[in-house]
CSV table of C-alpha atoms in Angstrom, one decimal:
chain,number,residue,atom,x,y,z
A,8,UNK,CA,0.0,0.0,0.0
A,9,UNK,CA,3.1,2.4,0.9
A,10,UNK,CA,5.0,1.6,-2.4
A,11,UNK,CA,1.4,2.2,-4.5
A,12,UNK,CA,0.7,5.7,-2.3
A,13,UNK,CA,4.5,6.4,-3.0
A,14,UNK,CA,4.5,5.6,-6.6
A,15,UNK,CA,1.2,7.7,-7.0
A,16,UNK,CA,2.8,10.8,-5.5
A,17,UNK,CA,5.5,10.3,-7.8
A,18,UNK,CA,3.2,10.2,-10.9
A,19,UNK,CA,1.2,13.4,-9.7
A,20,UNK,CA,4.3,14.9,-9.1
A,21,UNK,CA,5.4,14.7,-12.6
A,22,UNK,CA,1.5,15.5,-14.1
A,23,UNK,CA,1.9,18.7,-12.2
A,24,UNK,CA,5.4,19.4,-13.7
A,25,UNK,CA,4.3,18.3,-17.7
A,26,UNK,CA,1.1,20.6,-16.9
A,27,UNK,CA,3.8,23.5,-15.8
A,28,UNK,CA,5.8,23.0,-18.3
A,29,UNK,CA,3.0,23.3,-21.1
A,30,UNK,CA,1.6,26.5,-19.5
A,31,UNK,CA,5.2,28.0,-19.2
A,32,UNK,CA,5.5,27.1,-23.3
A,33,UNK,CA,2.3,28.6,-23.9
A,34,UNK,CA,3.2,31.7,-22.3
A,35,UNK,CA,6.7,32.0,-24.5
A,36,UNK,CA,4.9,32.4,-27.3
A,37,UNK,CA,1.9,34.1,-26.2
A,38,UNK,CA,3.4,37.7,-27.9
A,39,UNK,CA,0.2,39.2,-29.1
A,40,UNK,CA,-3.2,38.3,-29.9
A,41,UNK,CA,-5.6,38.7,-32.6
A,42,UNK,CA,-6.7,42.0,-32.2
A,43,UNK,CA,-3.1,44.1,-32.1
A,44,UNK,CA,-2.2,41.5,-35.0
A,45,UNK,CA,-5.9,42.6,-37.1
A,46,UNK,CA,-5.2,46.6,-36.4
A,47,UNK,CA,-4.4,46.7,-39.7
A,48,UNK,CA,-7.0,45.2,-41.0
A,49,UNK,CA,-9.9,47.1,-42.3
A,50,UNK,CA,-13.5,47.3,-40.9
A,51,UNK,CA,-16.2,45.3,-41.7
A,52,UNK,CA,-18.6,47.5,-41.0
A,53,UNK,CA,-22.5,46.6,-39.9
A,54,UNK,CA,-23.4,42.9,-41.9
A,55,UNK,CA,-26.8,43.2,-42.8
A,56,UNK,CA,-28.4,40.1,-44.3
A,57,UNK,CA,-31.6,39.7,-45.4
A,58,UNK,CA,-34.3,36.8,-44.4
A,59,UNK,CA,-34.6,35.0,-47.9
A,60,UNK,CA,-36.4,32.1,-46.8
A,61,UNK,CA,-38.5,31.0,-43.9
A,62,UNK,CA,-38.7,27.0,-44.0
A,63,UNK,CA,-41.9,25.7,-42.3
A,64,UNK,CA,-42.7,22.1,-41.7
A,65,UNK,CA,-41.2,20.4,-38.9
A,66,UNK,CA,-43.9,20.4,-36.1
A,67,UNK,CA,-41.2,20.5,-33.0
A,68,UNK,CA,-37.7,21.8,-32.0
A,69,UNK,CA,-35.6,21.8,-34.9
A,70,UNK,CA,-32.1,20.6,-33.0
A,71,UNK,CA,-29.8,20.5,-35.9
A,72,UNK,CA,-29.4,21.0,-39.8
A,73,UNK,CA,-26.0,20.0,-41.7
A,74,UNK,CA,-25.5,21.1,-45.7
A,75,UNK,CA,-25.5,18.9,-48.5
A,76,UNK,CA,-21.7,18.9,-50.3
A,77,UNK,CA,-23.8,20.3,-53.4
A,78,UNK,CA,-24.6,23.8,-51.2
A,79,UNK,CA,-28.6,23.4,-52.2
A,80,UNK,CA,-29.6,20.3,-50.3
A,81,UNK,CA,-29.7,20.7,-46.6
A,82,UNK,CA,-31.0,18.1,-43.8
A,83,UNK,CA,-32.7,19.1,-40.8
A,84,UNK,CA,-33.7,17.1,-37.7
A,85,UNK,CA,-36.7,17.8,-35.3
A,86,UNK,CA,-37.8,16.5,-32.2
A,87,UNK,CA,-41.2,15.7,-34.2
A,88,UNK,CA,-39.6,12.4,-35.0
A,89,UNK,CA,-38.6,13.5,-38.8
A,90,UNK,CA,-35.6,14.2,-40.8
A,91,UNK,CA,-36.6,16.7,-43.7
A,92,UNK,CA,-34.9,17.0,-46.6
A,93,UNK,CA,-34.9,21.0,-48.2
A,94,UNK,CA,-34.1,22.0,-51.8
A,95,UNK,CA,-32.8,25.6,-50.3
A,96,UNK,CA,-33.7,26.8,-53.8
A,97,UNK,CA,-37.0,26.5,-54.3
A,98,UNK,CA,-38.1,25.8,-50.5
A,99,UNK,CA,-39.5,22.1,-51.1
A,100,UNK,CA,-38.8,19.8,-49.2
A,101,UNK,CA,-37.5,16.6,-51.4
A,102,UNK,CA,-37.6,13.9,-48.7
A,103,UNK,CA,-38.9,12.9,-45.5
A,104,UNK,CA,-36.8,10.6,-42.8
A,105,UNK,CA,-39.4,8.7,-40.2
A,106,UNK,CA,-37.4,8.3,-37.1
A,107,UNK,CA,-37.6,5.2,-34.7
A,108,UNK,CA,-37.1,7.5,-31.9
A,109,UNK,CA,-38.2,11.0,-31.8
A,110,UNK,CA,-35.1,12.5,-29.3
A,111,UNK,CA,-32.9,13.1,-32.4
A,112,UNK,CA,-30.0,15.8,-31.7
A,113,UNK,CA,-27.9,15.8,-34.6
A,114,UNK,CA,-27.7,15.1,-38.3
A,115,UNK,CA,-25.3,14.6,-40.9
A,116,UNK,CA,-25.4,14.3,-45.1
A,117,UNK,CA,-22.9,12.5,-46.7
A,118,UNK,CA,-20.2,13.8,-49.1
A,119,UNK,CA,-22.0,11.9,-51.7
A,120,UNK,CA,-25.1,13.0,-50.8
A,121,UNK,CA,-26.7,9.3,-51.0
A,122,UNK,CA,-26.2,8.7,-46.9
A,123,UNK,CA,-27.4,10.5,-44.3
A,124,UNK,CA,-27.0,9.5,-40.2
A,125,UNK,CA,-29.0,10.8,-37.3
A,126,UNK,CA,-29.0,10.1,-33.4
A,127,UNK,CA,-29.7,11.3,-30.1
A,128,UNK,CA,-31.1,9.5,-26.6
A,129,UNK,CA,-31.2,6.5,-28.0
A,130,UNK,CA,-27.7,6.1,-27.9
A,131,UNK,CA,-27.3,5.1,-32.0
A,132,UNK,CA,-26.6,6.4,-34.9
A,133,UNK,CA,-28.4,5.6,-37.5
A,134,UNK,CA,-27.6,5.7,-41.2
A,135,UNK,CA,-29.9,5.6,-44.4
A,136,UNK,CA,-29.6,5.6,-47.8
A,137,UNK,CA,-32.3,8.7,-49.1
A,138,UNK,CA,-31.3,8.1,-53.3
A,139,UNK,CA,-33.7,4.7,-52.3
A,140,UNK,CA,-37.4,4.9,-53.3
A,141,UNK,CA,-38.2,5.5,-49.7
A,142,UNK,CA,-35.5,5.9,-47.4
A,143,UNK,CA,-33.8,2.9,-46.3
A,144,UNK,CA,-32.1,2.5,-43.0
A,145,UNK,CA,-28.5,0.9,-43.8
A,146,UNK,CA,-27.4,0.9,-40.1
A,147,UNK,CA,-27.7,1.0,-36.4
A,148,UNK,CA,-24.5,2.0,-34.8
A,149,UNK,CA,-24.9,0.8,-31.2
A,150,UNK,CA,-22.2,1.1,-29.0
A,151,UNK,CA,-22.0,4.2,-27.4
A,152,UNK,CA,-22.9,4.4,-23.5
A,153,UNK,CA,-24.4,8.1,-23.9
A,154,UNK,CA,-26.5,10.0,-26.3
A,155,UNK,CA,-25.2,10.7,-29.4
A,156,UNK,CA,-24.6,14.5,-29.5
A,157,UNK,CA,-22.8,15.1,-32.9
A,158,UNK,CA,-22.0,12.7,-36.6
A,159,UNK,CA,-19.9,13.8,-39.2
A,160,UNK,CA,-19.5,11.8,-42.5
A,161,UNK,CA,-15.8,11.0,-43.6
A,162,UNK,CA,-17.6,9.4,-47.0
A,163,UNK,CA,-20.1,6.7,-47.6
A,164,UNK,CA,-17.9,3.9,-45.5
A,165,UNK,CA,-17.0,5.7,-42.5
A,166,UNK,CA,-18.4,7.7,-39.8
A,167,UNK,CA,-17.3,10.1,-37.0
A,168,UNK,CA,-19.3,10.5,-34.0
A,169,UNK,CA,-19.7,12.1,-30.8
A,170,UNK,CA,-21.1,10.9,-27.4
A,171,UNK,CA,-22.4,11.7,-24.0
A,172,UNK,CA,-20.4,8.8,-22.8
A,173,UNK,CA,-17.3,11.3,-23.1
A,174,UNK,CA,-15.8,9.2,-26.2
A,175,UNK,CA,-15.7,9.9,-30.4
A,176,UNK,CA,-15.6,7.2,-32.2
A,177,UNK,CA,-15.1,6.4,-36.0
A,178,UNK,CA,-17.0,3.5,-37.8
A,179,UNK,CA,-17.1,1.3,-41.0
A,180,UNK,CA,-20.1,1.3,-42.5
A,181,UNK,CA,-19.7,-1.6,-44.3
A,182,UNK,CA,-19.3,-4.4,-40.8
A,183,UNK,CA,-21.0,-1.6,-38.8
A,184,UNK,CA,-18.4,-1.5,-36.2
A,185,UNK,CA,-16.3,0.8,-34.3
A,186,UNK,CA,-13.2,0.9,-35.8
A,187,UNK,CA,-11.6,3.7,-33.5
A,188,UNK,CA,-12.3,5.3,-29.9
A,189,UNK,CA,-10.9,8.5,-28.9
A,190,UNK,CA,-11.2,8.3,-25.1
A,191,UNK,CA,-9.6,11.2,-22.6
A,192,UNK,CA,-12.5,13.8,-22.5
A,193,UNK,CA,-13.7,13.6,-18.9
A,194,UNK,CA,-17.4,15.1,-19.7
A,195,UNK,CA,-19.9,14.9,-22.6
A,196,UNK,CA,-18.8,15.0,-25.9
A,197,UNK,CA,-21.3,17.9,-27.8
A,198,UNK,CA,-19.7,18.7,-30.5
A,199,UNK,CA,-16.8,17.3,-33.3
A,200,UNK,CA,-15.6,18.6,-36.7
A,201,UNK,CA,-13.7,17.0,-39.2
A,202,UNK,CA,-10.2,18.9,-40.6
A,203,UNK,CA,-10.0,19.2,-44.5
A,204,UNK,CA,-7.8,17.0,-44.8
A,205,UNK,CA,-9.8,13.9,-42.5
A,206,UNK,CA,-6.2,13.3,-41.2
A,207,UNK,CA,-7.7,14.9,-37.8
A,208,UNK,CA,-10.7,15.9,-36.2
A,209,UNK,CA,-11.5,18.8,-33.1
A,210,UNK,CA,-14.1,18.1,-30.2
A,211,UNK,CA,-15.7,20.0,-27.6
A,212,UNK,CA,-17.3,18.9,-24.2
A,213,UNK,CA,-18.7,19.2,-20.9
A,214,UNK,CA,-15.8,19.2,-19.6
A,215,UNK,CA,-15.1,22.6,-21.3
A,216,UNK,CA,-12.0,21.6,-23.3
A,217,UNK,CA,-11.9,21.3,-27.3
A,218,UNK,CA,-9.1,18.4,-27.5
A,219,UNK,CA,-7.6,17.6,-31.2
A,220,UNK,CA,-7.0,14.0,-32.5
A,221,UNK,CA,-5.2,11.9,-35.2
A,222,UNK,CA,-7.8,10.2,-36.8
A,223,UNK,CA,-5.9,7.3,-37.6
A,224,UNK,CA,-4.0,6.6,-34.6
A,225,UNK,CA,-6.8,7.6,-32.7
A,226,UNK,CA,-4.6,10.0,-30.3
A,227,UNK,CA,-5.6,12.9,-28.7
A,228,UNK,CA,-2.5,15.4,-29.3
A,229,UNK,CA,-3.4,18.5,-27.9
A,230,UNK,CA,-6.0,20.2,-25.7
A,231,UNK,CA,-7.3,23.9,-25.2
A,232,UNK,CA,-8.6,25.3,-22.1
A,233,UNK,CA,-10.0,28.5,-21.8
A,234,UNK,CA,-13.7,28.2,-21.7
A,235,UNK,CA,-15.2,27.8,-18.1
A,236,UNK,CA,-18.4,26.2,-19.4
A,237,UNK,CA,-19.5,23.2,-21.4
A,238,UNK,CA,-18.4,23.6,-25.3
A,239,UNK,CA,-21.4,23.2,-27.3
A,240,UNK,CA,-20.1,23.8,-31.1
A,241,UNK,CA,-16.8,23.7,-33.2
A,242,UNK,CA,-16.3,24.4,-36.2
A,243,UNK,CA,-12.7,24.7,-38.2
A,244,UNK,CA,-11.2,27.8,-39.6
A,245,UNK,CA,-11.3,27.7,-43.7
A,246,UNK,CA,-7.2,27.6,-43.4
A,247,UNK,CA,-7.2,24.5,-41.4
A,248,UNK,CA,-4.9,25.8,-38.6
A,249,UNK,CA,-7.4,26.8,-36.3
A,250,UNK,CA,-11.0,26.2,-35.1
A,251,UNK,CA,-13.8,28.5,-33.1
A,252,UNK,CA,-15.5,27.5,-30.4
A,253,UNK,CA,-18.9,28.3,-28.9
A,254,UNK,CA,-20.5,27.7,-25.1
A,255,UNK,CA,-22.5,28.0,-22.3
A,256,UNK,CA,-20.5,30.4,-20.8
A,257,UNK,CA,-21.7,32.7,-23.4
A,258,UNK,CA,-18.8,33.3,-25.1
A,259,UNK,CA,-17.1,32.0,-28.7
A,260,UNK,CA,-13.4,31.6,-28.9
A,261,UNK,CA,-11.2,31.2,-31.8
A,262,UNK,CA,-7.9,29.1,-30.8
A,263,UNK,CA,-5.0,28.4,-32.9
A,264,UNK,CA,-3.8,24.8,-33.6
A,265,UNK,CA,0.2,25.8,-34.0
A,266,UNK,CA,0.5,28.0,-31.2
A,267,UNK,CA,-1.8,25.6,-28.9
A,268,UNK,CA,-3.8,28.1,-27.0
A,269,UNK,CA,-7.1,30.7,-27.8
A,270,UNK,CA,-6.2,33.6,-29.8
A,271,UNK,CA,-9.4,35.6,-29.6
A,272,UNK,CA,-12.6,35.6,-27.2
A,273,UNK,CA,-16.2,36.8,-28.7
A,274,UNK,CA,-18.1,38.2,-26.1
A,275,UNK,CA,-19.9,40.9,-25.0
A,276,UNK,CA,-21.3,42.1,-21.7
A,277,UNK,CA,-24.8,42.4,-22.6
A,278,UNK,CA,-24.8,39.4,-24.1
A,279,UNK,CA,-25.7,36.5,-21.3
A,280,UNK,CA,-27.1,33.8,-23.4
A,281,UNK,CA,-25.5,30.4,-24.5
A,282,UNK,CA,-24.1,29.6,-27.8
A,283,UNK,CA,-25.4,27.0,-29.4
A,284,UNK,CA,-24.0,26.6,-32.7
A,285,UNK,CA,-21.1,28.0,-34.8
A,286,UNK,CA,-20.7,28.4,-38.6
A,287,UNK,CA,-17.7,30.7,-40.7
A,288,UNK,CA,-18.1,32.2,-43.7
A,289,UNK,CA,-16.0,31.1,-46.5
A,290,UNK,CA,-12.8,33.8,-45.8
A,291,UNK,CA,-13.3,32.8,-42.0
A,292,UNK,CA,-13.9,36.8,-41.5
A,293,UNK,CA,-17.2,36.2,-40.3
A,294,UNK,CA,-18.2,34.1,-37.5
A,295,UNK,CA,-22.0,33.1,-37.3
A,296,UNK,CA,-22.8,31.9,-33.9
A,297,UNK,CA,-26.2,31.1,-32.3
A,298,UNK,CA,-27.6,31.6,-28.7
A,299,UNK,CA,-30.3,30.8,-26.2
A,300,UNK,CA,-31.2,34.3,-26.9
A,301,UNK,CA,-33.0,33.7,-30.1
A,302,UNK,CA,-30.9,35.2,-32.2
A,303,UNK,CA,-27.9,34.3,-34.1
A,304,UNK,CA,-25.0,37.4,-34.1
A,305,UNK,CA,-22.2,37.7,-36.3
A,306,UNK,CA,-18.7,38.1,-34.8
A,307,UNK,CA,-15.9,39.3,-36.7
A,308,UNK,CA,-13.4,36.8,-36.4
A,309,UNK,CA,-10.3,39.1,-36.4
A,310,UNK,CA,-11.4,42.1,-34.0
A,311,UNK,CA,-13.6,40.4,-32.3
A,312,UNK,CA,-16.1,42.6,-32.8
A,313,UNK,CA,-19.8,42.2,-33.3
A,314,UNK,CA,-20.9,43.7,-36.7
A,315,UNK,CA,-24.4,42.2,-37.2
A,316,UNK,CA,-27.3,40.0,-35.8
A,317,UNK,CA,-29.5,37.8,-37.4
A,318,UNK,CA,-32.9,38.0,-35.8
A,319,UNK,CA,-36.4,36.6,-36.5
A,320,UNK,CA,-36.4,33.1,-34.2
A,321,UNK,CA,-38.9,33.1,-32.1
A,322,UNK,CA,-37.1,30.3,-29.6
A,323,UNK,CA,-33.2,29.5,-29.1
A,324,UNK,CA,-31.3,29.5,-32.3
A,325,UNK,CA,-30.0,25.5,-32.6
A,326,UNK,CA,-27.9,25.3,-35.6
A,327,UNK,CA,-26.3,27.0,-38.3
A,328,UNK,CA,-24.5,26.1,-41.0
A,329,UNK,CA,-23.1,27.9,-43.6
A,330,UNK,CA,-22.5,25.7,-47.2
A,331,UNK,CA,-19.2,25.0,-49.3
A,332,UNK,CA,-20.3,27.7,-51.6
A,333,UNK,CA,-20.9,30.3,-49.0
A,334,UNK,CA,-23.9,32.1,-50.3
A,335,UNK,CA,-25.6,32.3,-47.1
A,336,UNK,CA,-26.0,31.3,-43.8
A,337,UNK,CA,-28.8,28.9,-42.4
A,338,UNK,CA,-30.3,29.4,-38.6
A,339,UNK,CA,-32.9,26.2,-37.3
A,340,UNK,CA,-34.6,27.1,-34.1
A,341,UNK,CA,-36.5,25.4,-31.2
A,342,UNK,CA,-39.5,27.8,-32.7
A,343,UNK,CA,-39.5,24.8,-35.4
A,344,UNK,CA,-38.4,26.8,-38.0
A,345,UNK,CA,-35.1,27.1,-40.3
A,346,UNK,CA,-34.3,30.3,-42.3
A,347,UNK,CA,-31.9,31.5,-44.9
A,348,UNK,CA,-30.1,34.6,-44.5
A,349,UNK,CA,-27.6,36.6,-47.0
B,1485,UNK,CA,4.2,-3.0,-12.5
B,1486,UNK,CA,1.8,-2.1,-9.9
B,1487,UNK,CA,-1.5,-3.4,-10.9
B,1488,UNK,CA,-4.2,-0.9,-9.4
B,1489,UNK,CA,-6.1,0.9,-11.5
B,1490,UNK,CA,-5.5,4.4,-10.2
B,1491,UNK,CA,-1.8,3.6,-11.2
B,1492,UNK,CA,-2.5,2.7,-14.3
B,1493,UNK,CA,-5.1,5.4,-15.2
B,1494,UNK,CA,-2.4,7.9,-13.3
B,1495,UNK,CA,0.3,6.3,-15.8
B,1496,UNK,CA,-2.0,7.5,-18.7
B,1497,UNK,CA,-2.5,11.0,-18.1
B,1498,UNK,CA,1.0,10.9,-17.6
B,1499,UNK,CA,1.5,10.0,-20.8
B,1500,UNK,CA,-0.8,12.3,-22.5
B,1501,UNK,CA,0.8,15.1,-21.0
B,1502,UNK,CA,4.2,14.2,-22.4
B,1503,UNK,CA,2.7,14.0,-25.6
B,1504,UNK,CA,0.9,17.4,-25.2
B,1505,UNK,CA,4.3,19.2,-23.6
B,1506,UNK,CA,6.2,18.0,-26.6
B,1507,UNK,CA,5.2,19.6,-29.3
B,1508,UNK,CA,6.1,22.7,-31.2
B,1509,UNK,CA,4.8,25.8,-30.9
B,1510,UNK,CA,4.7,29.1,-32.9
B,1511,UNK,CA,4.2,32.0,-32.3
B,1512,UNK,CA,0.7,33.9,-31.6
B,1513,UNK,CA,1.4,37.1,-33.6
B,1514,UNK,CA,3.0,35.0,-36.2
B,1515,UNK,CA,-0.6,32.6,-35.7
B,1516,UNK,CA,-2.6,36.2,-36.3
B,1517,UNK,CA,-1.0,37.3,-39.1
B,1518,UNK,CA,-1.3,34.3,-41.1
B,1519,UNK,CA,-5.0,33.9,-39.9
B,1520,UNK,CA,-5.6,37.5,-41.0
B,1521,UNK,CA,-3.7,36.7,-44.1
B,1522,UNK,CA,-6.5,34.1,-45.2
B,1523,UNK,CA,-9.3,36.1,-44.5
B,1524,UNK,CA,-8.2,39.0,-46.5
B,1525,UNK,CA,-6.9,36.9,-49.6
B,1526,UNK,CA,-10.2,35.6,-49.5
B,1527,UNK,CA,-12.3,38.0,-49.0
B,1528,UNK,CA,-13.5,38.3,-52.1
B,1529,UNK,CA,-14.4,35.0,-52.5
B,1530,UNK,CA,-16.5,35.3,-49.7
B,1531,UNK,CA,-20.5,36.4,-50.7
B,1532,UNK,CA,-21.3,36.6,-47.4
B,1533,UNK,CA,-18.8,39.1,-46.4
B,1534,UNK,CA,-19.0,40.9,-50.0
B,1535,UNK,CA,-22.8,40.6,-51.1
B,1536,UNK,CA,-24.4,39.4,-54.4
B,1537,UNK,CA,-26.5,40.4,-57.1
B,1538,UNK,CA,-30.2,39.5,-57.0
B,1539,UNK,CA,-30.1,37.8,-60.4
B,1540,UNK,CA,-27.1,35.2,-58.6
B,1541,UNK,CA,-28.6,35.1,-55.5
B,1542,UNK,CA,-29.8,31.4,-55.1
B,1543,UNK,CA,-31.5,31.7,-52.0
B,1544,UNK,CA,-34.1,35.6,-53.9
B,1545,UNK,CA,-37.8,34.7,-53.8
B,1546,UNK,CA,-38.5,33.0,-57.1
B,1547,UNK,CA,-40.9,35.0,-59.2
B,1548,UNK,CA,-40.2,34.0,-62.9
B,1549,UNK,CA,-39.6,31.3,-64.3
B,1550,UNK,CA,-36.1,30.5,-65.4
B,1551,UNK,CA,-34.9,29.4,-69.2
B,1552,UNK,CA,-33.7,26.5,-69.6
């Protein structure tokens, strides 16, 4: 018992000293932030987008959206026990996803465009094929412990999720097992998004870290602190090198994968609502984020400034999402509701 | 090799950490400047940031029909 006690103090000693020692390397480089580093950059001046589209038809809380690869397409998911398939263009909906259970909180299209996955409190995620003459569930991905929170398709054989449980995990489609899962988050996992290059991925928790993995060896390789509240959205930077964060402790950050630590905090005394969601436009200038509030505000990513809002929800903004083309911005509410803005 | 779990779990974090603490860093104003960099090399790519005419706007309330 004395050699185990001894051996632990040992091995706290030396946690203490590596968590020192990252701080201290942190701090070396720490020479300026975002905003002295943007001076030069010119204003944005106010963003005023317009409501283009109001999209009725779920008959509950909307709790996510994701955009079709082809920036027309877009999938949303409602505690109504539907998926709903939108052509953005015209407003129609093109297809309709009956859920086995109704407690659905996240959705995900597939590069191709063929798959789509959903889950929530029933602990799966479930896949189906919508180019079928009705849409066809492919698979049940059962595994996870905790509700599933977040899904993000790699391509039409593997899928990334993210778990109450406090673990990600990446599966083949085609035997329906887990192939990889990244454990060291010590609360929820809410959020995950995929780097351009699928080599990594970024996650954000309860535990109110955002932690970075190798998707193929399934390592975590950094972490970020900074928020003091659960991370409820991430979504990467257009370059790759860095990713913005949004919370419940009603502020956004932006933090920078090759320095490894937060370069810029969105916040705002008067505002005291939760963010929700997170979406950039395509130059990264503009941060979309959405709140408890009702209202989704637009941060500008480099002064940290807030230039616009978009407002019209009558609930708590959900999701956003902006598509690969960039021509707009998309908001889905609790008030059932998704609407296009640009 | 002590078999409790504590140890074990301990032995873990201990590892993470040394992965964490090993890596390179760069610097923040250097991190800045090539964010701000993107943005504004972009920035005209961006319709968001930049606006669009009605007639390419996808998202304008369709009132005619369109030739194909």
């Amino acid at each position: 018992m004395a050699a185990e006690k001894a051996e632990m103090d040992v091995l706290k000693k030396e946690c203490d000293g590596l968590r020192t020692q990252i701080e201290a390397a942190r701090k070396a480089v720490n020479d300026g932030n975002m905003t002295s580093a943007a001076g030069s950059a010119t204003e944005v001046g106010r963003v005023q987008l317009k409501l283009r589209k109001s999209l009725k038809g779920h008959l509950a809380k909307i709790y996510s959206m994701h955009w079709s690869s082809d920036s027309r397409s877009m999938i949303s998911a409602s505690q109504d026990g539907k998926l709903l398939v939108w052509d953005t263009h015209t407003g129609n909906k093109l297809v309709a996803v009956p859920l086995k259970s109704a407690w659905v909180m996240s959705v995900a299209f597939a590069p191709s465009g063929n798959l789509v996955a959903s889950g929530g409190l029933d602990n799966m995620c479930t896949v189906s094929n919508i180019k079928a003459a009705s849409p066809k569930t492919l698979r049940e991905l059962d595994a996870h412990t905790g509700y599933l929170s977040c899904c993000r398709f790699l391509s039409d054989t593997e899928i990334l999720t993210a778990s109450g449980d406090t673990t990600c995990c990446l599966w083949d489609l085609e035997t329906g097992k887990q192939k990889i899962i990244f454990t060291n988050h010590i609360g929820d996992c809410m959020s995950l998004a995929l780097s351009m290059d699928e080599n990594t991925f970024v996650s954000g928790a309860c535990d109110s870290l955002a932690k970075l993995w190798d998707l193929r060896e399934g390592t975590c390789k950094q972490t970020f602190s900074g928020h003091t509240s659960d991370i409820n959205a991430i979504q990467f930077f257009p370059n790759g090198n860095a990713f913005v964060t949004g919370s419940d402790d009603c502020s956004c950050k932006m933090y920078d994968l090759r320095s490894d630590q937060e370069v810029i905090t969105y916040q705002d005394g008067s505002l005291n609502a939760g963010v929700t969601s997170v979406s950039l436009s395509n130059s990264g200038r503009l941060v979309f984020a959405g709140y408890d509030d009702f209202n989704c505000h637009i941060w500008d990513s480099l002064k940290g400034e807030k230039v616009g809002v978009l407002s019209g929800h009558d609930n708590r903004v959900s999701c956003t999402g902006v598509p690969a083309d960039g021509m707009g911005v998309c908001t889905g509410s609790w008030d059932s509701f998704l609407k296009l803005w640009n | 090799m002590s078999g409790s779990s504590s140890i074990v779990a301990m032995k873990k974090v201990v590892q993470q950490l040394r992965l964490e603490a090993g890596i390179n860093r760069v610097k923040v104003s250097q991190a800045a400047a090539d964010l701000q960099q993107f943005c504004l090399e972009h920035a005209q790519q961006d319709p968001l940031l930049c606006g669009m005419a009605t007639s390419t706007n996808p998202f304008r309330p369709q009132k005619v029909c369109s030739f194909l």
